[in-house]
Short mmCIF file of C-alpha atoms and ligand atoms in Angstrom, two decimals:
data_model
loop_
_atom_site.label_atom_id
_atom_site.label_comp_id
_atom_site.label_asym_id
_atom_site.label_seq_id
_atom_site.Cartn_x
_atom_site.Cartn_y
_atom_site.Cartn_z
CA UNK O 1 26.84 30.88 7.42
CA UNK O 2 26.16 30.83 11.11
CA UNK O 3 24.00 33.64 12.35
CA UNK O 4 25.74 35.72 14.97
CA UNK O 5 24.04 35.26 18.31
CA UNK O 6 22.64 38.53 19.48
CA UNK O 7 21.02 38.76 22.85
CA UNK O 8 21.51 36.12 25.49
CA UNK O 9 18.50 35.00 27.47
CA UNK O 10 18.91 36.28 30.98
CA UNK O 11 17.81 33.36 33.08
CA UNK O 12 17.49 29.67 32.54
CA UNK O 13 13.99 28.60 31.65
CA UNK O 14 14.49 25.39 33.58
CA UNK O 15 15.21 27.09 36.86
CA UNK O 16 12.82 29.46 38.53
CA UNK O 17 15.57 30.90 40.69
CA UNK O 18 18.46 32.15 38.58
CA UNK O 19 21.67 30.18 38.52
CA UNK O 20 24.40 31.74 40.62
CA UNK O 21 27.11 33.69 38.79
CA UNK O 22 30.72 34.65 39.18
CA UNK O 23 31.04 38.40 39.38
CA UNK O 24 33.19 38.40 36.26
CA UNK O 25 35.87 36.77 34.19
CA UNK O 26 38.71 37.42 36.65
CA UNK O 27 36.77 35.82 39.47
CA UNK O 28 36.20 32.72 37.38
CA UNK O 29 39.84 32.52 36.32
CA UNK O 30 41.03 32.82 39.91
CA UNK O 31 38.59 30.17 41.09
CA UNK O 32 39.57 27.77 38.32
CA UNK O 33 43.25 28.36 39.03
CA UNK O 34 42.41 27.82 42.70
CA UNK O 35 41.03 24.40 41.83
CA UNK O 36 43.95 23.50 39.59
CA UNK O 37 46.78 24.71 41.79
CA UNK O 38 46.95 22.38 44.74
CA UNK O 39 49.01 19.67 46.33
CA UNK O 40 49.45 18.27 42.83
CA UNK O 41 51.63 21.22 41.88
CA UNK O 42 53.65 21.48 45.04
CA UNK O 43 54.49 17.91 45.81
CA UNK O 44 53.32 15.76 42.91
CA UNK O 45 54.77 17.59 39.91
CA UNK O 46 58.38 17.91 41.13
CA UNK O 47 58.47 14.26 42.17
CA UNK O 48 56.93 12.97 38.95
CA UNK O 49 59.34 15.02 36.87
CA UNK O 50 62.33 13.86 38.85
CA UNK O 51 61.37 10.20 38.69
CA UNK O 52 60.43 10.23 35.02
CA UNK O 53 63.45 11.52 33.19
CA UNK O 54 64.05 14.94 34.79
CA UNK O 55 64.33 17.59 32.10
CA UNK O 56 63.24 15.04 29.50
CA UNK O 57 59.88 14.74 31.32
CA UNK O 58 59.07 18.23 30.06
CA UNK O 59 58.58 16.73 26.58
CA UNK O 60 55.76 14.28 27.42
CA UNK O 61 54.39 16.79 29.95
CA UNK O 62 54.09 19.57 27.36
CA UNK O 63 52.69 17.22 24.77
CA UNK O 64 50.15 15.92 27.30
CA UNK O 65 49.19 19.49 28.18
CA UNK O 66 48.69 20.52 24.56
CA UNK O 67 47.08 17.36 23.21
CA UNK O 68 44.92 16.36 26.16
CA UNK O 69 44.95 18.92 28.99
CA UNK O 70 43.82 21.94 27.01
CA UNK O 71 41.40 20.10 24.67
CA UNK O 72 39.64 18.40 27.58
CA UNK O 73 39.62 21.62 29.58
CA UNK O 74 37.85 23.20 26.58
CA UNK O 75 35.43 20.28 26.48
CA UNK O 76 34.47 20.56 30.14
CA UNK O 77 34.13 24.32 29.86
CA UNK O 78 31.99 23.93 26.76
CA UNK O 79 29.71 21.34 28.39
CA UNK O 80 29.31 23.37 31.58
CA UNK O 81 28.80 26.65 29.77
CA UNK O 82 26.37 25.42 27.12
CA UNK O 83 24.30 23.06 29.24
CA UNK O 84 24.48 25.14 32.40
CA UNK O 85 24.51 22.62 35.14
CA UNK O 86 26.40 20.62 37.70
CA UNK O 87 28.03 17.49 36.28
CA UNK O 88 24.90 15.26 36.42
CA UNK O 89 22.58 17.95 35.06
CA UNK O 90 24.91 19.04 32.27
CA UNK O 91 25.61 15.44 31.26
CA UNK O 92 21.89 14.63 31.32
CA UNK O 93 21.38 17.46 28.85
CA UNK O 94 24.27 16.27 26.71
CA UNK O 95 22.61 12.88 26.38
CA UNK O 96 19.52 11.64 28.17
CA UNK O 97 21.28 8.51 29.37
CA UNK O 98 24.49 10.19 30.46
CA UNK O 99 23.42 11.52 33.83
CA UNK O 100 25.27 8.64 35.50
CA UNK O 101 28.58 9.87 34.12
CA UNK O 102 28.03 13.07 36.06
CA UNK O 103 27.29 11.16 39.27
CA UNK O 104 30.40 9.10 38.67
CA UNK O 105 32.38 12.35 38.71
CA UNK O 106 30.55 13.53 41.80
CA UNK O 107 31.31 10.27 43.62
CA UNK O 108 35.00 10.59 42.84
CA UNK O 109 34.92 14.10 44.27
CA UNK O 110 33.23 12.74 47.37
CA UNK O 111 35.98 10.17 47.87
CA UNK O 112 38.77 12.66 47.22
CA UNK O 113 37.24 15.24 49.53
CA UNK O 114 37.45 12.77 52.42
CA UNK O 115 41.23 12.56 52.37
CA UNK O 116 42.25 15.80 50.69
CA UNK O 117 40.91 17.49 53.82
CA UNK O 118 43.13 15.27 55.95
CA UNK O 119 46.25 16.54 54.19
CA UNK O 120 45.09 20.13 54.62
CA UNK O 121 44.50 19.39 58.31
CA UNK O 122 48.06 18.06 58.69
CA UNK O 123 49.37 21.17 56.95
CA UNK O 124 47.39 23.33 59.33
CA UNK O 125 48.91 21.52 62.32
CA UNK O 126 52.37 21.86 60.84
CA UNK O 127 51.81 25.56 60.24
CA UNK O 128 51.24 25.81 63.98
CA UNK O 129 54.17 23.53 64.87
CA UNK O 130 56.50 25.68 62.73
CA UNK O 131 56.45 28.51 65.24
CA UNK O 132 58.04 26.28 67.88
CA UNK O 133 59.84 24.01 65.40
CA UNK O 134 58.34 21.07 67.32
CA UNK O 135 59.33 18.66 64.57
CA UNK O 136 62.98 19.70 64.38
CA UNK O 137 64.68 16.93 66.37
CA UNK O 138 63.36 13.90 64.54
CA UNK O 139 61.06 14.88 61.68
CA UNK O 140 60.18 11.33 60.58
CA UNK O 141 59.55 10.07 64.10
CA UNK O 142 57.56 13.19 64.89
CA UNK O 143 55.31 12.83 61.84
CA UNK O 144 54.60 9.11 61.85
CA UNK O 145 54.74 8.29 65.56
CA UNK O 146 54.01 11.42 67.54
CA UNK O 147 51.65 13.20 65.19
CA UNK O 148 49.83 10.58 63.08
CA UNK O 149 50.37 7.81 65.64
CA UNK O 150 50.47 5.42 62.72
CA UNK O 151 50.09 1.75 63.62
CA UNK O 152 52.68 -0.65 62.28
CA UNK O 153 50.33 -2.99 60.44
CA UNK O 154 47.73 -2.24 57.92
CA UNK O 155 44.65 -2.93 59.93
CA UNK O 156 41.67 -0.80 60.55
CA UNK O 157 41.94 1.20 63.65
CA UNK O 158 39.04 2.75 65.50
CA UNK O 159 41.39 4.79 67.62
CA UNK O 160 40.83 8.44 66.78
CA UNK O 161 43.93 10.60 67.07
CA UNK O 162 42.79 13.92 68.54
CA UNK O 163 45.73 15.96 67.22
CA UNK O 164 44.59 15.08 63.69
CA UNK O 165 40.85 15.03 64.30
CA UNK O 166 40.76 18.57 65.67
CA UNK O 167 42.29 20.41 62.73
CA UNK O 168 40.32 18.11 60.43
CA UNK O 169 37.05 19.21 62.00
CA UNK O 170 38.21 22.80 61.70
CA UNK O 171 38.91 22.40 57.97
CA UNK O 172 35.46 20.88 57.43
CA UNK O 173 33.76 23.66 59.40
CA UNK O 174 35.56 26.24 57.29
CA UNK O 175 34.63 24.45 54.07
CA UNK O 176 30.95 24.21 55.01
CA UNK O 177 30.95 27.87 56.01
CA UNK O 178 32.47 29.04 52.73
CA UNK O 179 30.22 26.88 50.55
CA UNK O 180 27.11 27.91 52.47
CA UNK O 181 27.79 31.52 51.47
CA UNK O 182 27.34 30.50 47.84
CA UNK O 183 29.42 30.97 44.72
CA UNK O 184 29.69 34.71 44.76
CA UNK O 185 30.16 35.47 48.45
CA UNK O 186 31.88 32.24 49.43
CA UNK O 187 33.85 30.39 46.75
CA UNK O 188 34.71 33.50 44.78
CA UNK O 189 35.90 35.50 47.77
CA UNK O 190 38.09 32.70 49.05
CA UNK O 191 39.86 32.50 45.70
CA UNK O 192 40.08 36.20 45.01
CA UNK O 193 41.89 36.64 48.32
CA UNK O 194 43.55 33.23 48.54
CA UNK O 195 45.18 32.87 45.14
CA UNK O 196 47.07 36.20 45.09
CA UNK O 197 48.09 35.49 48.69
CA UNK O 198 49.34 32.06 47.67
CA UNK O 199 51.40 33.56 44.86
CA UNK O 200 52.99 35.93 47.38
CA UNK O 201 53.71 33.32 50.08
CA UNK O 202 55.02 30.78 47.64
CA UNK O 203 56.93 33.43 45.70
CA UNK O 204 58.84 34.51 48.82
CA UNK O 205 59.54 30.87 49.57
CA UNK O 206 60.83 30.14 46.08
CA UNK O 207 63.02 33.24 46.15
CA UNK O 208 64.52 32.14 49.45
CA UNK O 209 64.99 28.56 48.23
CA UNK O 210 66.82 29.67 45.12
CA UNK O 211 69.27 31.69 47.17
CA UNK O 212 70.21 28.80 49.48
CA UNK O 213 73.69 27.32 49.09
CA UNK O 214 73.50 24.18 46.97
CA UNK O 215 70.30 25.31 45.20
CA UNK O 216 71.82 24.95 41.76
CA UNK O 217 72.76 21.30 42.42
CA UNK O 218 69.13 20.56 43.18
CA UNK O 219 67.89 22.27 40.05
CA UNK O 220 70.47 20.48 37.99
CA UNK O 221 69.26 17.18 39.45
CA UNK O 222 65.68 18.03 38.52
CA UNK O 223 66.38 19.13 34.99
CA UNK O 224 69.21 16.86 33.85
CA UNK O 225 67.43 15.13 30.99
CA UNK O 226 67.38 11.40 30.48
CA UNK O 227 65.96 11.13 26.99
CA UNK O 228 65.92 7.35 27.05
CA UNK O 229 62.70 7.50 29.08
CA UNK O 230 60.79 8.82 26.07
CA UNK O 231 60.30 5.29 24.77
CA UNK O 232 58.80 4.12 28.06
CA UNK O 233 54.96 4.11 27.98
CA UNK O 234 54.87 4.44 31.79
CA UNK O 235 56.48 7.86 31.53
CA UNK O 236 53.85 9.00 29.06
CA UNK O 237 51.09 7.67 31.29
CA UNK O 238 52.63 9.56 34.21
CA UNK O 239 52.66 12.77 32.16
CA UNK O 240 49.01 12.44 31.09
CA UNK O 241 48.02 11.47 34.63
CA UNK O 242 49.79 14.49 36.07
CA UNK O 243 48.12 16.87 33.61
CA UNK O 244 44.64 15.47 34.36
CA UNK O 245 45.02 15.57 38.13
CA UNK O 246 46.64 18.97 38.10
CA UNK O 247 44.03 20.62 35.89
CA UNK O 248 41.24 18.96 37.91
CA UNK O 249 39.99 17.31 34.71
CA UNK O 250 37.34 14.59 34.55
CA UNK O 251 36.19 15.34 38.08
CA UNK O 252 33.19 17.40 37.01
CA UNK O 253 34.82 20.39 38.67
CA UNK O 254 35.42 22.42 35.55
CA UNK O 255 31.92 21.62 34.21
CA UNK O 256 30.48 22.94 37.46
CA UNK O 257 32.64 26.07 37.59
CA UNK O 258 31.93 26.88 33.93
CA UNK O 259 28.19 26.58 34.56
CA UNK O 260 28.37 29.69 36.78
CA UNK O 261 29.74 31.84 33.97
CA UNK O 262 27.41 34.24 32.26
CA UNK O 263 26.13 33.12 28.89
CA UNK O 264 27.98 35.85 27.09
CA UNK O 265 31.47 34.87 28.25
CA UNK O 266 34.73 34.26 26.49
CA UNK O 267 35.32 30.59 27.26
CA UNK O 268 38.52 29.43 25.57
CA UNK O 269 40.77 32.40 26.39
CA UNK O 270 40.36 32.12 30.17
CA UNK O 271 40.75 28.34 29.93
CA UNK O 272 44.17 28.89 28.36
CA UNK O 273 45.08 31.31 31.13
CA UNK O 274 44.12 28.67 33.67
CA UNK O 275 46.12 25.94 31.92
CA UNK O 276 49.30 27.95 31.50
CA UNK O 277 48.97 29.61 34.90
CA UNK O 278 48.75 26.19 36.50
CA UNK O 279 51.79 24.85 34.66
CA UNK O 280 53.79 27.94 35.53
CA UNK O 281 53.01 27.37 39.17
CA UNK O 282 54.12 23.74 38.84
CA UNK O 283 57.39 24.84 37.33
CA UNK O 284 57.96 27.38 40.10
CA UNK O 285 57.21 24.69 42.68
CA UNK O 286 59.64 22.31 40.97
CA UNK O 287 62.38 24.93 41.15
CA UNK O 288 61.68 25.77 44.79
CA UNK O 289 61.42 22.18 45.94
CA UNK O 290 64.59 21.02 44.20
CA UNK O 291 66.58 24.10 45.18
CA UNK O 292 65.69 23.24 48.76
CA UNK O 293 66.67 19.60 48.24
CA UNK O 294 70.00 20.78 46.81
CA UNK O 295 70.59 22.69 50.02
CA UNK O 296 69.69 19.65 52.12
CA UNK O 297 72.03 17.40 50.13
CA UNK O 298 74.84 19.89 50.60
CA UNK O 299 74.38 20.11 54.38
CA UNK O 300 74.41 16.32 54.56
CA UNK O 301 77.40 16.08 52.24
CA UNK O 302 75.61 13.75 49.81
CA UNK O 303 74.36 14.00 46.24
CA UNK O 304 70.74 14.97 45.58
CA UNK O 305 70.19 11.51 44.08
CA UNK O 306 71.07 9.94 47.43
CA UNK O 307 68.32 11.76 49.31
CA UNK O 308 65.30 9.77 50.37
CA UNK O 309 61.68 10.83 50.81
CA UNK O 310 61.61 13.46 48.12
CA UNK O 311 58.07 12.98 46.85
CA UNK O 312 54.55 13.16 48.16
CA UNK O 313 53.58 13.03 51.80
CA UNK O 314 57.13 12.42 53.01
CA UNK O 315 58.49 15.35 51.05
CA UNK O 316 56.20 17.80 52.79
CA UNK O 317 56.02 16.32 56.25
CA UNK O 318 59.41 14.71 56.75
CA UNK O 319 62.00 16.14 54.39
CA UNK O 320 60.86 19.75 54.42
CA UNK O 321 60.67 19.91 58.20
CA UNK O 322 64.25 18.59 58.26
CA UNK O 323 65.38 21.40 55.97
CA UNK O 324 63.42 24.02 57.86
CA UNK O 325 65.11 22.96 61.09
CA UNK O 326 68.51 23.65 59.56
CA UNK O 327 67.73 26.88 57.81
CA UNK O 328 68.34 30.33 59.26
CA UNK O 329 64.86 31.82 59.80
CA UNK O 330 63.38 28.32 59.64
CA UNK O 331 60.34 29.19 61.74
CA UNK O 332 59.27 31.89 59.33
CA UNK O 333 59.85 29.83 56.20
CA UNK O 334 58.28 26.76 57.75
CA UNK O 335 55.16 28.75 58.51
CA UNK O 336 55.16 30.15 54.96
CA UNK O 337 55.52 26.71 53.42
CA UNK O 338 52.67 25.15 55.39
CA UNK O 339 50.50 28.22 54.93
CA UNK O 340 51.02 27.81 51.18
CA UNK O 341 49.96 24.17 51.39
CA UNK O 342 46.84 25.12 53.32
CA UNK O 343 45.90 27.84 50.82
CA UNK O 344 46.62 25.75 47.74
CA UNK O 345 44.78 22.80 49.26
CA UNK O 346 41.75 24.71 50.50
CA UNK O 347 41.02 26.39 47.16
CA UNK O 348 41.16 22.95 45.47
CA UNK O 349 39.07 21.29 48.16
CA UNK O 350 36.35 23.93 47.84
CA UNK O 351 36.02 23.12 44.13
CA UNK O 352 35.70 19.42 44.88
CA UNK O 353 32.97 19.85 47.49
CA UNK O 354 31.16 22.50 45.44
CA UNK O 355 30.92 19.95 42.62
CA UNK O 356 29.05 17.61 44.94
CA UNK O 357 26.95 20.32 46.50
CA UNK O 358 25.96 21.73 43.09
CA UNK O 359 24.80 18.30 41.96
CA UNK O 360 22.46 17.98 44.94
CA UNK O 361 21.21 21.53 44.48
CA UNK O 362 20.30 20.83 40.87
CA UNK O 363 18.83 17.41 41.47
CA UNK O 364 16.79 18.02 44.60
CA UNK O 365 16.32 21.78 44.55
CA UNK O 366 18.26 22.34 47.76
CA UNK O 367 19.65 25.80 48.32
CA UNK O 368 23.44 26.28 48.64
CA UNK O 369 23.24 26.44 52.42
CA UNK O 370 21.35 23.19 52.90
CA UNK O 371 23.49 21.41 50.31
CA UNK O 372 26.74 22.62 51.87
CA UNK O 373 25.69 21.55 55.36
CA UNK O 374 24.32 18.17 54.27
CA UNK O 375 27.23 17.22 52.03
CA UNK O 376 29.77 18.72 54.42
CA UNK O 377 28.46 16.98 57.54
CA UNK O 378 28.26 13.52 55.99
CA UNK O 379 31.75 13.92 54.52
CA UNK O 380 33.16 15.33 57.74
CA UNK O 381 31.99 12.38 59.81
CA UNK O 382 33.39 9.82 57.34
CA UNK O 383 36.58 11.78 56.92
CA UNK O 384 37.22 11.96 60.67
CA UNK O 385 36.43 8.26 61.13
CA UNK O 386 38.56 7.18 58.20
CA UNK O 387 41.51 9.50 58.24
CA UNK O 388 42.19 10.67 61.75
CA UNK O 389 42.73 7.15 63.02
CA UNK O 390 46.00 5.32 63.42
CA UNK O 391 45.58 3.66 60.01
CA UNK O 392 44.60 6.81 58.12
CA UNK O 393 47.71 7.09 55.97
CA UNK O 394 47.36 3.58 54.52
CA UNK O 395 43.74 4.16 53.69
CA UNK O 396 44.59 7.47 52.05
CA UNK O 397 47.25 5.89 49.90
CA UNK O 398 45.00 3.07 48.71
CA UNK O 399 41.86 5.08 48.04
CA UNK O 400 43.92 7.71 46.22
CA UNK O 401 45.51 5.15 43.94
CA UNK O 402 42.23 3.62 42.79
CA UNK O 403 40.15 6.77 42.51
CA UNK O 404 42.79 8.92 40.86
CA UNK O 405 44.58 6.43 38.67
CA UNK O 406 41.61 4.38 37.59
CA UNK O 407 38.40 6.20 38.46
CA UNK O 408 39.05 9.45 36.68
CA UNK O 409 40.32 7.77 33.54
CA UNK O 410 37.00 5.92 33.30
CA UNK O 411 35.17 9.16 34.10
CA UNK O 412 36.97 10.94 31.28
CA UNK O 413 36.18 8.22 28.75
CA UNK O 414 32.53 8.22 29.86
CA UNK O 415 32.29 11.96 29.38
CA UNK O 416 33.83 11.84 25.91
CA UNK O 417 31.69 8.87 24.88
CA UNK O 418 28.52 10.64 26.04
CA UNK O 419 29.35 13.96 24.39
CA UNK O 420 30.94 12.84 21.16
CA UNK O 421 29.99 9.24 20.43
CA UNK O 422 26.44 8.91 21.72
CA UNK O 423 25.34 12.53 22.02
CA UNK O 424 27.12 13.51 18.77
CA UNK O 425 27.69 16.96 20.11
CA UNK O 426 31.27 17.47 18.99
CA UNK O 427 30.34 19.88 16.24
CA UNK O 428 27.78 21.69 18.33
CA UNK O 429 30.23 22.23 21.19
CA UNK O 430 32.89 23.36 18.76
CA UNK O 431 30.50 25.88 17.22
CA UNK O 432 29.45 26.99 20.70
CA UNK O 433 33.02 27.73 21.74
CA UNK O 434 33.70 29.49 18.46
CA UNK O 435 30.58 31.64 18.81
CA UNK O 436 31.25 32.90 22.31
CA UNK O 437 35.06 32.91 22.46
CA UNK O 438 37.90 34.93 21.03
CA UNK O 439 40.05 31.88 20.33
CA UNK O 440 38.30 29.23 18.23
CA UNK O 441 39.07 25.60 18.96
CA UNK O 442 39.01 24.60 15.30
CA UNK O 443 37.51 21.70 13.42
CA UNK O 444 40.17 19.26 14.53
CA UNK O 445 39.42 19.72 18.19
CA UNK O 446 36.73 16.98 18.36
CA UNK O 447 38.99 14.71 16.31
CA UNK O 448 41.79 15.20 18.79
CA UNK O 449 39.46 14.35 21.65
CA UNK O 450 38.54 11.06 19.99
CA UNK O 451 42.22 10.17 19.81
CA UNK O 452 42.70 11.06 23.47
CA UNK O 453 39.79 8.78 24.36
CA UNK O 454 41.60 5.84 22.76
CA UNK O 455 44.72 6.70 24.69
CA UNK O 456 42.70 6.89 27.90
CA UNK O 457 41.18 3.47 27.27
CA UNK O 458 44.69 2.08 26.88
CA UNK O 459 45.74 3.78 30.11
CA UNK O 460 42.75 2.40 31.95
CA UNK O 461 43.32 -1.17 30.83
CA UNK O 462 47.04 -1.17 31.54
CA UNK O 463 46.52 0.34 35.01
CA UNK O 464 43.65 -2.00 35.87
CA UNK O 465 45.67 -5.03 34.81
CA UNK O 466 48.69 -3.96 36.81
CA UNK O 467 46.61 -3.27 39.93
CA UNK O 468 44.76 -6.57 39.56
CA UNK O 469 47.88 -8.64 39.06
CA UNK O 470 50.52 -6.89 41.15
CA UNK O 471 48.29 -5.36 43.82
CA UNK O 472 49.54 -2.10 45.26
CA UNK O 473 52.16 -0.92 47.71
CA UNK O 474 52.57 -4.36 49.29
CA UNK O 475 49.18 -4.09 51.02
CA UNK O 476 47.37 -7.36 51.84
CA UNK O 477 44.96 -8.59 49.21
CA UNK O 478 41.84 -8.24 51.37
CA UNK O 479 42.75 -4.62 52.06
CA UNK O 480 43.23 -3.81 48.40
CA UNK O 481 39.98 -5.56 47.47
CA UNK O 482 37.91 -3.80 50.11
CA UNK O 483 39.33 -0.29 49.93
CA UNK O 484 40.82 -0.16 46.44
CA UNK O 485 38.34 -2.06 44.29
CA UNK O 486 35.62 -1.22 46.80
CA UNK O 487 36.17 2.46 46.04
CA UNK O 488 35.65 1.80 42.34
CA UNK O 489 32.53 -0.22 43.12
CA UNK O 490 31.14 2.65 45.21
CA UNK O 491 31.81 5.20 42.47
CA UNK O 492 30.28 2.94 39.83
CA UNK O 493 27.22 2.27 41.98
CA UNK O 494 26.64 6.01 42.39
CA UNK O 495 26.76 6.38 38.62
CA UNK O 496 24.23 3.60 38.12
CA UNK O 497 21.83 4.33 40.97
CA UNK O 498 21.59 8.11 41.28
CA UNK O 499 19.90 8.65 37.89
CA UNK O 500 16.96 6.58 39.16
CA UNK O 501 16.06 9.26 41.66
CA UNK O 502 13.65 11.98 40.64
CA UNK O 503 14.69 15.46 39.57
CA UNK O 504 12.83 18.03 41.56
CA UNK O 505 11.61 19.62 38.35
CA UNK O 506 11.64 19.23 34.59
CA UNK O 507 15.21 19.83 33.52
CA UNK O 508 14.98 18.48 29.99
CA UNK O 509 14.04 21.78 28.36
CA UNK O 510 17.07 23.99 28.66
CA UNK O 511 17.24 27.20 26.70
CA UNK O 512 20.42 26.74 24.77
CA UNK O 513 22.15 29.90 23.75
CA UNK O 514 23.37 30.33 21.10
CA UNK O 515 20.61 28.11 19.73
CA UNK O 516 21.47 25.40 17.22
CA UNK O 517 20.05 27.52 14.41
CA UNK O 518 22.21 30.43 15.48
CA UNK O 519 25.18 28.10 15.35
CA UNK O 520 24.27 27.12 11.80
CA UNK O 521 23.23 23.60 12.76
CA UNK O 522 20.01 21.80 11.81
CA UNK O 523 17.47 22.30 14.56
CA UNK O 524 15.91 18.88 14.57
CA UNK O 525 18.93 17.15 16.08
CA UNK O 526 18.99 19.70 18.85
CA UNK O 527 15.29 19.20 19.37
CA UNK O 528 15.93 15.55 20.05
CA UNK O 529 16.26 16.20 23.74
CA UNK O 530 12.93 17.91 23.92
CA UNK O 531 11.05 15.83 21.34
CA UNK O 532 11.89 12.56 22.96
CA UNK O 533 10.84 13.97 26.24
CA UNK O 534 7.36 12.73 27.16
CA UNK O 535 5.99 14.80 30.01
CA UNK O 536 4.60 12.72 32.82
CA UNK O 537 6.18 9.52 31.60
CA UNK O 538 9.71 10.76 31.37
CA UNK O 539 9.87 12.95 34.40
CA UNK O 540 12.08 10.68 36.42
N1 LIG D 601 44.14 19.92 40.90
C1 LIG D 601 44.35 19.72 42.28
C2 LIG D 601 45.83 19.60 42.59
O1 LIG D 601 46.65 19.70 41.73
C3 LIG D 601 43.69 18.51 42.81
C4 LIG D 601 42.29 18.37 42.48
C5 LIG D 601 41.87 17.25 41.88
C6 LIG D 601 41.39 19.37 42.72
C7 LIG D 601 40.56 17.10 41.51
C8 LIG D 601 40.09 19.24 42.34
C9 LIG D 601 39.68 18.10 41.75
O2 LIG D 601 46.18 19.38 43.71
#
């Protein structure tokens, strides 16, 4: 019988200065929802659902959420909460050779941060443009030619477009400022204010959308089920991919956020709130987006299925502006829509950059301010050079495809392999969650995760083969090799090289609470980390 853990050690023996903390459970939940709810909910979910069987997509989506989304969310929360560290530190404590998996996650965050900011910057500009409806006459021409000044071929351009660079610099300055204030005063405050505000702005928008003429046609188009898709593996891959991206899984984000929870915290309950809150927001966004598309189809006298540009970048920056221009009160609703994008995007972006910053804090002993400025400045320069030029959109598309479709799948498998296969911590993590939480994950939780890992390996191979053989988006081969495969090479190199650098202090002796004995597990396995540690020799 497992002993009930009694008192939690206050600090962390491995860190002289105490680890930062959320002020409480609500703050953590809001921050985690802030990370999850982002562009993925507003423009990715509705499009994926529509293209993959409409109402029938809800079946693979729900199954993906229950069989992979929630179990992996538990896993990341368990790793972060038990091993109390940024992705590299927590993974190093999970298994002494797994630090690289954490850096792999951090590198993906670094890549994503570079272009996620660009989309937030566009949204910020469009928020401003909404007051004068600058984009009303020719939304597509305005976006691609006037605003982005996109070149016609996929070449690298060194021509910086000031109208994009300026808001981009502003977004980076804001991000650095918030992160420099630390978890409690910066990240937490942004989310505690930003997420309720987002629910209000987007709620008003959804309410308005649903009352537009033609709204029901749009919703019907979204939800009309095509059950024949259920036999198509691509649809299932899309569902699992959507759940991972949307819940920010396998990016090291949830490990990092969970590491700032107090030791005595209910872990699984809040994770469920985050998962279902995020899906509810996706559903609301799906309704709002398709209600609006129904209205657009009606004004053009066509069917919803004849509309073009109803997913991704074009949905937000071409199609929506077209609708806004035709709507009574368009200025107001345009501003609300782009304000929602900025809020949803910023709270996700902060989690991505915090994951990087936390890793450098843990590894080199930097304080939050130095880490935020260092990470933020390097990223800002690269981001402005790469994404505010005339070729930014092509680069964004390519880098996104490789890092999000391939990179994170590998990152997820690496994490599971380290925790369950090599570190053999499945039982320990399960006991940990059961000891601190109200809802117990159950004995079958680690088993389920093993099955997901097999599925992920299949996803990885099939995606890698298709990208290698078919290329992507009609881009030239050299482009895809340099920026697509090059991105994977960069992420892999970070995973291999970063563990060679020294930790600023001995991190291999964490005080685990509840201890393995308290969890009813034999101590010697737990002591492996410390016993194999040879001071002097092993201090990297
Ligand atoms: N979950 C966010 C979204 O849906 C994106 C994101 C991915 C955020 C990875 C953090 C890390 O838009």
